[in-house]
mmCIF file of C-alpha atoms in Angstrom:
data_model
loop_
_atom_site.group_PDB
_atom_site.id
_atom_site.type_symbol
_atom_site.label_atom_id
_atom_site.label_comp_id
_atom_site.label_asym_id
_atom_site.label_seq_id
_atom_site.Cartn_x
_atom_site.Cartn_y
_atom_site.Cartn_z
ATOM 1 C CA MET A 1 124.412 103.958 113.543
ATOM 2 C CA GLU A 2 123.982 107.111 115.591
ATOM 3 C CA ASN A 3 127.460 108.251 114.703
ATOM 4 C CA GLU A 4 126.896 107.659 111.043
ATOM 5 C CA ALA A 5 123.625 109.475 111.059
ATOM 6 C CA THR A 6 125.210 112.440 112.793
ATOM 7 C CA ALA A 7 128.268 112.426 110.601
ATOM 8 C CA SER A 8 126.250 112.271 107.429
ATOM 9 C CA ALA A 9 124.034 115.127 108.492
ATOM 10 C CA VAL A 10 127.199 117.220 108.664
ATOM 11 C CA GLU A 11 128.773 115.813 105.526
ATOM 12 C CA GLU A 12 125.810 116.486 103.268
ATOM 13 C CA PRO A 13 124.299 119.888 103.836
ATOM 14 C CA GLY A 14 120.552 119.706 103.379
ATOM 15 C CA ALA A 15 117.278 120.996 104.724
ATOM 16 C CA ARG A 16 118.019 119.747 108.245
ATOM 17 C CA SER A 17 121.810 120.007 108.280
ATOM 18 C CA ARG A 18 121.952 123.068 110.452
ATOM 19 C CA ARG A 19 121.099 121.054 113.538
ATOM 20 C CA ARG A 20 124.423 120.040 115.036
ATOM 21 C CA GLY A 21 125.274 117.506 117.689
ATOM 22 C CA ARG A 22 124.362 113.867 117.935
ATOM 23 C CA ARG A 23 120.826 113.053 117.025
ATOM 24 C CA PRO A 24 119.394 109.679 117.987
ATOM 25 C CA ALA A 25 119.116 107.283 115.061
ATOM 26 C CA ASP A 26 115.368 106.926 115.648
ATOM 27 C CA GLU A 27 114.882 110.652 115.194
ATOM 28 C CA VAL A 28 116.931 110.701 111.995
ATOM 29 C CA ARG A 29 115.064 107.666 110.745
ATOM 30 C CA GLY A 30 111.756 109.362 111.508
ATOM 31 C CA ASP A 31 112.843 112.442 109.550
ATOM 32 C CA VAL A 32 113.701 110.332 106.524
ATOM 33 C CA LEU A 33 110.396 108.460 106.659
ATOM 34 C CA ARG A 34 108.512 111.751 106.887
ATOM 35 C CA THR A 35 110.404 113.131 103.913
ATOM 36 C CA VAL A 36 109.693 110.011 101.853
ATOM 37 C CA GLY A 37 106.029 109.984 102.852
ATOM 38 C CA GLU A 38 105.499 113.632 101.912
ATOM 39 C CA LEU A 39 107.242 113.084 98.610
ATOM 40 C CA LEU A 40 105.180 109.986 97.790
ATOM 41 C CA LEU A 41 101.777 111.370 98.707
ATOM 42 C CA GLY A 42 102.566 114.701 97.073
ATOM 43 C CA GLU A 43 104.084 113.524 93.808
ATOM 44 C CA GLY A 44 103.920 109.759 93.536
ATOM 45 C CA ILE A 45 106.763 107.311 93.209
ATOM 46 C CA ALA A 46 108.290 108.269 89.840
ATOM 47 C CA ASP A 47 110.769 110.840 91.199
ATOM 48 C CA LEU A 48 111.646 109.050 94.426
ATOM 49 C CA THR A 49 115.418 108.527 94.404
ATOM 50 C CA PHE A 50 117.964 107.948 97.180
ATOM 51 C CA GLU A 51 119.743 111.065 95.937
ATOM 52 C CA ARG A 52 116.735 113.265 96.373
ATOM 53 C CA VAL A 53 115.772 111.803 99.760
ATOM 54 C CA ALA A 54 119.377 112.282 100.950
ATOM 55 C CA ARG A 55 119.319 115.919 99.852
ATOM 56 C CA LEU A 56 115.894 116.659 101.364
ATOM 57 C CA SER A 57 116.500 114.884 104.660
ATOM 58 C CA GLY A 58 120.197 115.732 105.092
ATOM 59 C CA VAL A 59 121.124 112.081 105.623
ATOM 60 C CA SER A 60 123.869 110.445 103.596
ATOM 61 C CA LYS A 61 123.020 107.951 100.871
ATOM 62 C CA THR A 62 125.296 105.444 102.644
ATOM 63 C CA THR A 63 123.153 105.625 105.746
ATOM 64 C CA LEU A 64 119.957 105.425 103.715
ATOM 65 C CA TYR A 65 121.149 102.291 101.932
ATOM 66 C CA LYS A 66 122.146 100.767 105.261
ATOM 67 C CA TRP A 67 118.631 101.199 106.602
ATOM 68 C CA TRP A 68 116.702 100.558 103.383
ATOM 69 C CA PRO A 69 118.451 98.250 100.910
ATOM 70 C CA SER A 70 116.316 99.270 97.926
ATOM 71 C CA ARG A 71 114.153 102.096 96.628
ATOM 72 C CA GLY A 72 111.123 99.856 97.058
ATOM 73 C CA ALA A 73 111.919 99.236 100.733
ATOM 74 C CA LEU A 74 112.410 102.963 101.322
ATOM 75 C CA ALA A 75 109.133 103.766 99.565
ATOM 76 C CA LEU A 76 107.158 101.124 101.462
ATOM 77 C CA ASP A 77 108.453 102.131 104.870
ATOM 78 C CA GLY A 78 107.840 105.817 104.151
ATOM 79 C CA TYR A 79 104.384 105.096 102.781
ATOM 80 C CA PHE A 80 103.404 102.922 105.754
ATOM 81 C CA HIS A 81 104.312 105.694 108.160
ATOM 82 C CA ALA A 82 102.671 108.395 106.056
ATOM 83 C CA VAL A 83 99.294 106.664 105.925
ATOM 84 C CA GLN A 84 99.257 105.227 109.430
ATOM 85 C CA GLU A 85 97.139 108.027 110.821
ATOM 86 C CA THR A 86 94.735 108.195 107.859
ATOM 87 C CA LEU A 87 94.263 104.448 107.980
ATOM 88 C CA ALA A 88 93.954 104.093 111.756
ATOM 89 C CA PHE A 89 91.215 101.724 112.876
ATOM 90 C CA PRO A 90 88.701 103.629 114.990
ATOM 91 C CA ASP A 91 87.000 101.841 117.855
ATOM 92 C CA THR A 92 83.687 103.449 118.741
ATOM 93 C CA GLY A 93 82.337 100.071 119.818
ATOM 94 C CA ASP A 94 80.306 99.787 116.582
ATOM 95 C CA ILE A 95 82.182 97.558 114.154
ATOM 96 C CA ARG A 96 79.940 98.367 111.176
ATOM 97 C CA ALA A 97 80.419 102.117 111.554
ATOM 98 C CA ASP A 98 84.140 101.720 112.211
ATOM 99 C CA LEU A 99 84.700 99.504 109.180
ATOM 100 C CA LEU A 100 82.791 101.922 106.973
ATOM 101 C CA ASP A 101 84.862 104.844 108.325
ATOM 102 C CA GLN A 102 88.182 103.115 107.818
ATOM 103 C CA LEU A 103 87.303 101.716 104.385
ATOM 104 C CA HIS A 104 86.055 105.086 103.135
ATOM 105 C CA ALA A 105 89.378 106.629 104.219
ATOM 106 C CA PHE A 106 91.283 103.762 102.566
ATOM 107 C CA VAL A 107 89.326 104.097 99.315
ATOM 108 C CA HIS A 108 89.859 107.862 99.294
ATOM 109 C CA LEU A 109 93.615 107.263 99.681
ATOM 110 C CA MET A 110 93.561 104.738 96.830
ATOM 111 C CA THR A 111 91.542 106.853 94.405
ATOM 112 C CA GLY A 112 92.091 110.467 95.472
ATOM 113 C CA THR A 113 95.851 110.509 96.115
ATOM 114 C CA PRO A 114 98.903 108.933 94.438
ATOM 115 C CA GLY A 115 98.550 106.147 97.048
ATOM 116 C CA GLY A 116 96.690 103.772 94.746
ATOM 117 C CA ARG A 117 99.198 104.065 91.897
ATOM 118 C CA ILE A 118 102.131 103.680 94.315
ATOM 119 C CA LEU A 119 100.817 100.435 95.786
ATOM 120 C CA ALA A 120 99.664 99.088 92.405
ATOM 121 C CA GLU A 121 103.112 99.628 90.888
ATOM 122 C CA LEU A 122 104.932 98.142 93.876
ATOM 123 C CA ILE A 123 102.635 95.103 93.952
ATOM 124 C CA GLY A 124 103.065 94.800 90.176
ATOM 125 C CA GLU A 125 106.858 94.928 90.341
ATOM 126 C CA SER A 126 106.902 92.513 93.267
ATOM 127 C CA GLN A 127 105.466 89.752 91.070
ATOM 128 C CA THR A 128 108.859 89.360 89.413
ATOM 129 C CA ASP A 129 111.151 90.921 92.069
ATOM 130 C CA LYS A 130 111.505 88.632 95.095
ATOM 131 C CA ASP A 131 113.293 91.179 97.280
ATOM 132 C CA LEU A 132 110.583 93.736 96.656
ATOM 133 C CA ALA A 133 107.917 91.114 97.397
ATOM 134 C CA THR A 134 109.568 90.431 100.769
ATOM 135 C CA ALA A 135 109.886 94.164 101.468
ATOM 136 C CA TYR A 136 106.242 94.679 100.570
ATOM 137 C CA ARG A 137 105.105 92.079 103.053
ATOM 138 C CA THR A 138 107.470 92.928 105.908
ATOM 139 C CA LEU A 139 107.302 96.726 105.601
ATOM 140 C CA TYR A 140 103.712 97.176 104.556
ATOM 141 C CA SER A 141 101.074 94.499 104.098
ATOM 142 C CA SER A 142 101.719 92.273 107.107
ATOM 143 C CA GLY A 143 101.614 95.332 109.381
ATOM 144 C CA ARG A 144 98.354 96.510 107.847
ATOM 145 C CA ARG A 145 96.913 92.987 108.195
ATOM 146 C CA ALA A 146 97.891 92.891 111.863
ATOM 147 C CA LEU A 147 96.205 96.236 112.595
ATOM 148 C CA ALA A 148 92.992 95.196 110.850
ATOM 149 C CA GLY A 149 93.097 91.849 112.641
ATOM 150 C CA GLU A 150 93.372 93.551 116.049
ATOM 151 C CA ARG A 151 90.278 95.665 115.446
ATOM 152 C CA LEU A 152 88.291 92.692 114.136
ATOM 153 C CA THR A 153 89.345 90.526 117.074
ATOM 154 C CA ARG A 154 88.154 93.233 119.468
ATOM 155 C CA ALA A 155 84.804 93.172 117.683
ATOM 156 C CA GLN A 156 84.672 89.420 118.305
ATOM 157 C CA GLU A 157 85.457 89.983 121.985
ATOM 158 C CA GLN A 158 82.716 92.608 122.105
ATOM 159 C CA GLY A 159 80.312 90.026 120.733
ATOM 160 C CA GLN A 160 79.696 91.832 117.438
ATOM 161 C CA LEU A 161 81.378 89.337 115.123
ATOM 162 C CA ARG A 162 81.011 85.576 115.242
ATOM 163 C CA ASP A 163 83.737 83.823 117.272
ATOM 164 C CA ASP A 164 84.401 81.170 114.629
ATOM 165 C CA VAL A 165 85.309 83.707 111.933
ATOM 166 C CA ASP A 166 88.973 83.819 110.843
ATOM 167 C CA VAL A 167 89.610 87.567 110.900
ATOM 168 C CA GLN A 168 92.363 87.299 108.286
ATOM 169 C CA VAL A 169 89.823 85.998 105.755
ATOM 170 C CA VAL A 170 87.749 89.100 106.485
ATOM 171 C CA VAL A 171 90.778 91.213 105.534
ATOM 172 C CA ASP A 172 90.759 89.580 102.071
ATOM 173 C CA GLN A 173 86.995 90.074 101.676
ATOM 174 C CA LEU A 174 87.118 93.795 102.511
ATOM 175 C CA TRP A 175 90.515 95.379 101.749
ATOM 176 C CA GLY A 176 91.511 92.555 99.395
ATOM 177 C CA ALA A 177 88.348 93.154 97.378
ATOM 178 C CA VAL A 178 89.366 96.812 96.988
ATOM 179 C CA TYR A 179 92.893 95.797 95.876
ATOM 180 C CA HIS A 180 91.269 93.494 93.315
ATOM 181 C CA ARG A 181 89.508 96.467 91.676
ATOM 182 C CA LEU A 182 92.654 98.587 92.018
ATOM 183 C CA LEU A 183 94.837 96.042 90.201
ATOM 184 C CA ILE A 184 92.271 94.794 87.669
ATOM 185 C CA PRO A 185 90.029 97.806 87.096
ATOM 186 C CA ASP A 186 87.012 96.144 85.477
ATOM 187 C CA GLU A 187 84.718 97.848 87.979
ATOM 188 C CA PRO A 188 85.048 101.203 89.779
ATOM 189 C CA ILE A 189 86.102 101.776 93.394
ATOM 190 C CA THR A 190 83.335 103.945 94.836
ATOM 191 C CA ASP A 191 81.755 104.762 98.166
ATOM 192 C CA SER A 192 78.790 102.569 97.311
ATOM 193 C CA PHE A 193 81.217 99.711 96.633
ATOM 194 C CA VAL A 194 82.532 100.120 100.195
ATOM 195 C CA GLU A 195 78.996 100.053 101.586
ATOM 196 C CA ALA A 196 78.180 96.925 99.578
ATOM 197 C CA LEU A 197 81.357 95.177 100.799
ATOM 198 C CA VAL A 198 80.531 95.801 104.448
ATOM 199 C CA GLY A 199 76.812 95.100 104.039
ATOM 200 C CA ASN A 200 77.376 91.812 102.171
ATOM 201 C CA LEU A 201 79.927 90.503 104.609
ATOM 202 C CA LEU A 202 78.324 91.502 107.892
ATOM 203 C CA GLY A 203 74.790 90.464 107.002
ATOM 204 C CA GLY A 204 75.457 87.714 104.470
ATOM 205 C CA ILE A 205 74.141 87.522 100.916
ATOM 206 C CA ALA A 206 72.032 84.368 101.233
ATOM 207 C CA THR A 207 68.303 84.632 101.703
ATOM 208 C CA ARG A 208 67.021 83.298 104.999
ATOM 209 C CA MET B 1 92.433 85.977 56.680
ATOM 210 C CA GLU B 2 91.547 82.506 55.431
ATOM 211 C CA ASN B 3 93.985 82.817 52.583
ATOM 212 C CA GLU B 4 96.747 84.001 54.827
ATOM 213 C CA ALA B 5 96.153 81.252 57.302
ATOM 214 C CA THR B 6 96.268 78.654 54.547
ATOM 215 C CA ALA B 7 99.276 80.160 52.829
ATOM 216 C CA SER B 8 101.213 80.375 56.047
ATOM 217 C CA ALA B 9 100.469 76.778 56.940
ATOM 218 C CA VAL B 10 102.263 75.840 53.740
ATOM 219 C CA GLU B 11 105.032 78.385 54.117
ATOM 220 C CA GLU B 12 106.041 77.335 57.613
ATOM 221 C CA PRO B 13 106.178 73.608 58.057
ATOM 222 C CA GLY B 14 105.020 72.662 61.541
ATOM 223 C CA ALA B 15 103.033 70.144 63.489
ATOM 224 C CA ARG B 16 99.842 70.813 61.545
ATOM 225 C CA SER B 17 101.295 71.864 58.187
ATOM 226 C CA ARG B 18 100.515 68.613 56.452
ATOM 227 C CA ARG B 19 96.845 69.481 56.251
ATOM 228 C CA ARG B 20 96.386 71.135 52.856
ATOM 229 C CA GLY B 21 93.540 73.147 51.453
ATOM 230 C CA ARG B 22 91.702 76.122 52.840
ATOM 231 C CA ARG B 23 90.907 75.938 56.515
ATOM 232 C CA PRO B 24 88.417 78.348 58.048
ATOM 233 C CA ALA B 25 90.058 81.113 60.091
ATOM 234 C CA ASP B 26 88.088 80.054 63.179
ATOM 235 C CA GLU B 27 89.571 76.586 63.003
ATOM 236 C CA VAL B 28 93.100 77.916 62.617
ATOM 237 C CA ARG B 29 92.481 80.345 65.445
ATOM 238 C CA GLY B 30 91.231 77.529 67.642
ATOM 239 C CA ASP B 31 94.371 75.500 66.881
ATOM 240 C CA VAL B 32 96.588 78.382 67.899
ATOM 241 C CA LEU B 33 94.690 78.967 71.136
ATOM 242 C CA ARG B 34 94.918 75.270 71.981
ATOM 243 C CA THR B 35 98.651 75.294 71.314
ATOM 244 C CA VAL B 36 99.138 78.370 73.516
ATOM 245 C CA GLY B 37 96.960 76.955 76.282
ATOM 246 C CA GLU B 38 98.831 73.635 76.372
ATOM 247 C CA LEU B 39 102.152 75.435 76.408
ATOM 248 C CA LEU B 40 101.094 77.776 79.234
ATOM 249 C CA LEU B 41 99.559 75.165 81.516
ATOM 250 C CA GLY B 42 102.381 72.733 80.839
ATOM 251 C CA GLU B 43 105.373 75.043 81.157
ATOM 252 C CA GLY B 44 104.295 78.505 82.223
ATOM 253 C CA ILE B 45 104.739 81.763 80.390
ATOM 254 C CA ALA B 46 108.556 82.139 80.331
ATOM 255 C CA ASP B 47 109.100 80.329 77.010
ATOM 256 C CA LEU B 48 105.980 81.539 75.227
ATOM 257 C CA THR B 49 107.162 83.289 72.062
ATOM 258 C CA PHE B 50 105.450 84.058 68.761
ATOM 259 C CA GLU B 51 108.205 82.068 67.067
ATOM 260 C CA ARG B 52 107.496 78.949 69.052
ATOM 261 C CA VAL B 53 103.718 79.223 68.727
ATOM 262 C CA ALA B 54 104.123 79.723 64.966
ATOM 263 C CA ARG B 55 106.272 76.616 64.705
ATOM 264 C CA LEU B 56 104.009 74.461 66.889
ATOM 265 C CA SER B 57 100.741 75.555 65.311
ATOM 266 C CA GLY B 58 101.974 75.916 61.718
ATOM 267 C CA VAL B 59 100.583 79.440 61.440
ATOM 268 C CA SER B 60 102.783 82.312 60.268
ATOM 269 C CA LYS B 61 104.003 84.919 62.737
ATOM 270 C CA THR B 62 102.408 87.582 60.499
ATOM 271 C CA THR B 63 99.004 86.005 60.985
ATOM 272 C CA LEU B 64 99.579 85.584 64.715
ATOM 273 C CA TYR B 65 100.505 89.255 65.098
ATOM 274 C CA LYS B 66 97.435 90.243 63.098
ATOM 275 C CA TRP B 67 95.169 88.393 65.521
ATOM 276 C CA TRP B 68 97.081 89.029 68.744
ATOM 277 C CA PRO B 69 99.071 92.284 68.776
ATOM 278 C CA SER B 70 101.280 91.284 71.718
ATOM 279 C CA ARG B 71 102.615 88.270 73.560
ATOM 280 C CA GLY B 72 100.399 89.208 76.515
ATOM 281 C CA ALA B 73 97.262 89.235 74.358
ATOM 282 C CA LEU B 74 98.177 85.856 72.869
ATOM 283 C CA ALA B 75 98.835 84.408 76.333
ATOM 284 C CA LEU B 76 95.599 85.755 77.813
ATOM 285 C CA ASP B 77 93.416 84.528 74.968
ATOM 286 C CA GLY B 78 95.069 81.098 75.059
ATOM 287 C CA TYR B 79 94.801 80.900 78.817
ATOM 288 C CA PHE B 80 91.134 81.923 78.858
ATOM 289 C CA HIS B 81 90.266 79.160 76.414
ATOM 290 C CA ALA B 82 92.450 76.582 78.179
ATOM 291 C CA VAL B 83 90.795 77.079 81.575
ATOM 292 C CA GLN B 84 87.238 77.636 80.394
ATOM 293 C CA GLU B 85 86.216 74.061 81.063
ATOM 294 C CA THR B 86 88.018 73.732 84.405
ATOM 295 C CA LEU B 87 86.503 77.013 85.579
ATOM 296 C CA ALA B 88 82.969 76.408 84.302
ATOM 297 C CA PHE B 89 80.229 77.425 86.735
ATOM 298 C CA PRO B 90 78.154 74.395 87.616
ATOM 299 C CA ASP B 91 74.440 74.835 88.271
ATOM 300 C CA THR B 92 73.026 72.071 90.444
ATOM 301 C CA GLY B 93 70.503 74.499 91.898
ATOM 302 C CA ASP B 94 72.522 74.774 95.138
ATOM 303 C CA ILE B 95 74.576 77.972 95.002
ATOM 304 C CA ARG B 96 76.668 77.121 98.077
ATOM 305 C CA ALA B 97 77.767 73.755 96.685
ATOM 306 C CA ASP B 98 78.343 75.216 93.223
ATOM 307 C CA LEU B 99 80.460 78.103 94.511
ATOM 308 C CA LEU B 100 82.548 75.712 96.606
ATOM 309 C CA ASP B 101 83.048 73.443 93.590
ATOM 310 C CA GLN B 102 84.076 76.244 91.277
ATOM 311 C CA LEU B 103 86.310 77.980 93.818
ATOM 312 C CA HIS B 104 88.091 74.740 94.723
ATOM 313 C CA ALA B 105 88.819 74.193 91.009
ATOM 314 C CA PHE B 106 89.965 77.806 90.674
ATOM 315 C CA VAL B 107 92.244 77.559 93.701
ATOM 316 C CA HIS B 108 93.707 74.306 92.430
ATOM 317 C CA LEU B 109 94.477 75.996 89.100
ATOM 318 C CA MET B 110 96.130 78.924 90.925
ATOM 319 C CA THR B 111 98.253 76.848 93.288
ATOM 320 C CA GLY B 112 98.717 73.471 91.582
ATOM 321 C CA THR B 113 99.473 74.540 87.993
ATOM 322 C CA PRO B 114 101.470 77.370 86.390
ATOM 323 C CA GLY B 115 98.134 79.246 86.163
ATOM 324 C CA GLY B 116 98.711 81.312 89.291
ATOM 325 C CA ARG B 117 102.173 82.501 88.261
ATOM 326 C CA ILE B 118 100.946 83.292 84.730
ATOM 327 C CA LEU B 119 98.129 85.523 85.956
ATOM 328 C CA ALA B 120 100.231 87.104 88.706
ATOM 329 C CA GLU B 121 102.946 88.097 86.234
ATOM 330 C CA LEU B 122 100.467 89.409 83.669
ATOM 331 C CA ILE B 123 98.576 91.412 86.304
ATOM 332 C CA GLY B 124 101.928 92.651 87.616
ATOM 333 C CA GLU B 125 103.146 93.772 84.200
ATOM 334 C CA SER B 126 99.793 95.358 83.408
ATOM 335 C CA GLN B 127 100.297 97.894 86.233
ATOM 336 C CA THR B 128 102.788 99.754 84.053
ATOM 337 C CA ASP B 129 101.790 98.508 80.559
ATOM 338 C CA LYS B 130 98.498 100.051 79.446
ATOM 339 C CA ASP B 131 98.071 97.848 76.377
ATOM 340 C CA LEU B 132 98.516 94.725 78.463
ATOM 341 C CA ALA B 133 96.061 96.077 81.053
ATOM 342 C CA THR B 134 93.468 96.519 78.309
ATOM 343 C CA ALA B 135 94.218 93.054 76.920
ATOM 344 C CA TYR B 136 93.896 91.549 80.389
ATOM 345 C CA ARG B 137 90.472 93.032 80.873
ATOM 346 C CA THR B 138 89.080 92.418 77.392
ATOM 347 C CA LEU B 139 90.543 88.941 76.845
ATOM 348 C CA TYR B 140 90.357 87.563 80.356
ATOM 349 C CA SER B 141 88.946 89.231 83.437
ATOM 350 C CA SER B 142 85.796 90.845 82.049
ATOM 351 C CA GLY B 143 84.788 87.506 80.504
ATOM 352 C CA ARG B 144 85.383 85.665 83.771
ATOM 353 C CA ARG B 145 83.400 88.343 85.635
ATOM 354 C CA ALA B 146 80.504 87.964 83.222
ATOM 355 C CA LEU B 147 80.377 84.177 83.668
ATOM 356 C CA ALA B 148 80.446 84.435 87.460
ATOM 357 C CA GLY B 149 77.792 87.157 87.321
ATOM 358 C CA GLU B 150 75.476 84.948 85.250
ATOM 359 C CA ARG B 151 75.619 82.112 87.779
ATOM 360 C CA LEU B 152 75.095 84.466 90.721
ATOM 361 C CA THR B 153 72.176 86.172 88.994
ATOM 362 C CA ARG B 154 70.545 82.764 88.424
ATOM 363 C CA ALA B 155 70.924 82.107 92.148
ATOM 364 C CA GLN B 156 69.090 85.365 92.798
ATOM 365 C CA GLU B 157 66.314 84.317 90.400
ATOM 366 C CA GLN B 158 66.126 80.962 92.202
ATOM 367 C CA GLY B 159 65.652 82.849 95.468
ATOM 368 C CA GLN B 160 68.934 81.681 97.025
ATOM 369 C CA LEU B 161 70.707 85.038 97.083
ATOM 370 C CA ARG B 162 69.208 88.339 98.157
ATOM 371 C CA ASP B 163 67.792 90.412 95.290
ATOM 372 C CA ASP B 164 69.461 93.630 96.416
ATOM 373 C CA VAL B 165 72.997 92.199 96.226
ATOM 374 C CA ASP B 166 75.251 93.545 93.463
ATOM 375 C CA VAL B 167 76.667 90.303 92.058
ATOM 376 C CA GLN B 168 79.825 92.046 90.816
ATOM 377 C CA VAL B 169 80.732 92.936 94.410
ATOM 378 C CA VAL B 170 80.410 89.247 95.256
ATOM 379 C CA VAL B 171 83.006 88.524 92.552
ATOM 380 C CA ASP B 172 85.481 90.767 94.411
ATOM 381 C CA GLN B 173 84.679 89.143 97.763
ATOM 382 C CA LEU B 174 85.235 85.586 96.498
ATOM 383 C CA TRP B 175 87.601 85.437 93.509
ATOM 384 C CA GLY B 176 89.084 88.874 94.262
ATOM 385 C CA ALA B 177 89.951 87.696 97.772
ATOM 386 C CA VAL B 178 91.871 84.767 96.245
ATOM 387 C CA TYR B 179 93.717 87.114 93.866
ATOM 388 C CA HIS B 180 94.635 89.237 96.879
ATOM 389 C CA ARG B 181 96.451 86.281 98.474
ATOM 390 C CA LEU B 182 97.953 85.314 95.120
ATOM 391 C CA LEU B 183 99.453 88.765 94.535
ATOM 392 C CA ILE B 184 100.369 89.608 98.152
ATOM 393 C CA PRO B 185 101.096 86.214 99.705
ATOM 394 C CA ASP B 186 100.912 87.083 103.406
ATOM 395 C CA GLU B 187 98.491 84.219 103.964
ATOM 396 C CA PRO B 188 98.150 80.867 102.172
ATOM 397 C CA ILE B 189 95.535 79.901 99.580
ATOM 398 C CA THR B 190 94.028 76.680 100.916
ATOM 399 C CA ASP B 191 90.827 74.684 100.687
ATOM 400 C CA SER B 192 89.822 75.902 104.139
ATOM 401 C CA PHE B 193 90.312 79.472 102.912
ATOM 402 C CA VAL B 194 87.787 78.760 100.142
ATOM 403 C CA GLU B 195 85.309 77.343 102.650
ATOM 404 C CA ALA B 196 85.735 80.379 104.909
ATOM 405 C CA LEU B 197 85.204 82.768 101.980
ATOM 406 C CA VAL B 198 81.911 81.133 101.016
ATOM 407 C CA GLY B 199 80.750 80.623 104.604
ATOM 408 C CA ASN B 200 81.483 84.224 105.622
ATOM 409 C CA LEU B 201 79.797 85.755 102.612
ATOM 410 C CA LEU B 202 76.693 83.593 102.391
ATOM 411 C CA GLY B 203 75.895 83.573 106.100
ATOM 412 C CA GLY B 204 77.443 86.857 107.208
ATOM 413 C CA ILE B 205 80.041 87.364 109.927
ATOM 414 C CA ALA B 206 77.979 89.496 112.329
ATOM 415 C CA THR B 207 76.355 87.912 115.358
ATOM 416 C CA ARG B 208 72.569 88.029 115.382
#
């Protein structure tokens, strides 16, 4: 793969084609993902094509297709990497504050950038496209679930969340609840919605 | 509309075309919705066409199109009416038991009948089809939200749920959480999932 990546960078002159010599595949891959991420968060998914990514990253379409078998896979991998920092799970030792922080950042990404439309369209398409559904889970959602689960498990270890709680159910009741409003927009996604989600779930909604 | 409905029943011989005379539009409408509902829950959405519904219900395609401008609208209206009874919100005075009952029925409909696939595909398509998105909300989801909200509000009046809880957020944290697993199936939709959803939300997940 390293040879191919190097060869293609020479074959197809592009933004990064001036760099000669063998570049490790991981570095080339990282360049592509950065290019895709910038494109997605800047413009959305409509104009994302293998052609354009090849031109912008200086990597051949053949190599791109070898690494990402479909446009959806390329988009999801690029998106995951682009939002990783924004959606990092802080650990200040206060799970309520950390969840609020992370969810506010997530909601801002969903409503204030093309991020929400990108995910909504990919989830939508994946209902009838099995390959895209698999790509969505392997390249995006299962990774996000794992990261959330790690932070929630640490909160259990720190004695802030009950031990008997299945942290993956919590993922559905916080981030899943936001996706519900994203995909079926009967009600708005606001900061006060985030606060209600966290407040309801941490403290419970039943009277005592 | 009554005239058209009657005329068409004569024009297009079908299962119910033997009934002569003027039938009220509401009755004809109800017949169509029943036909659509039976078809959807029996077979799924793939073979739902205006042609077939016209033949089975004995109502002209012209009349059908007048009442339901698209296949999606027809499907959603038929589905809403077909599941209304199954998804009724019981009121035994015990909100925990009633939520468990309703959510178990809902989850059974999503996983044990074509209901889940029907909604998933319609939600999926509605991400890029604005008319279908509007139909989804007006003919299905906003009505379901209203019914859930009524039951939850009664539980607040009965002193079982906190007064300061926004019941529409609860909808996202129970039914929305199920939709999340339906649309992005990283984790399974099971009876124990339902119990965890209700347990987490009513009692809270934070340690005291």
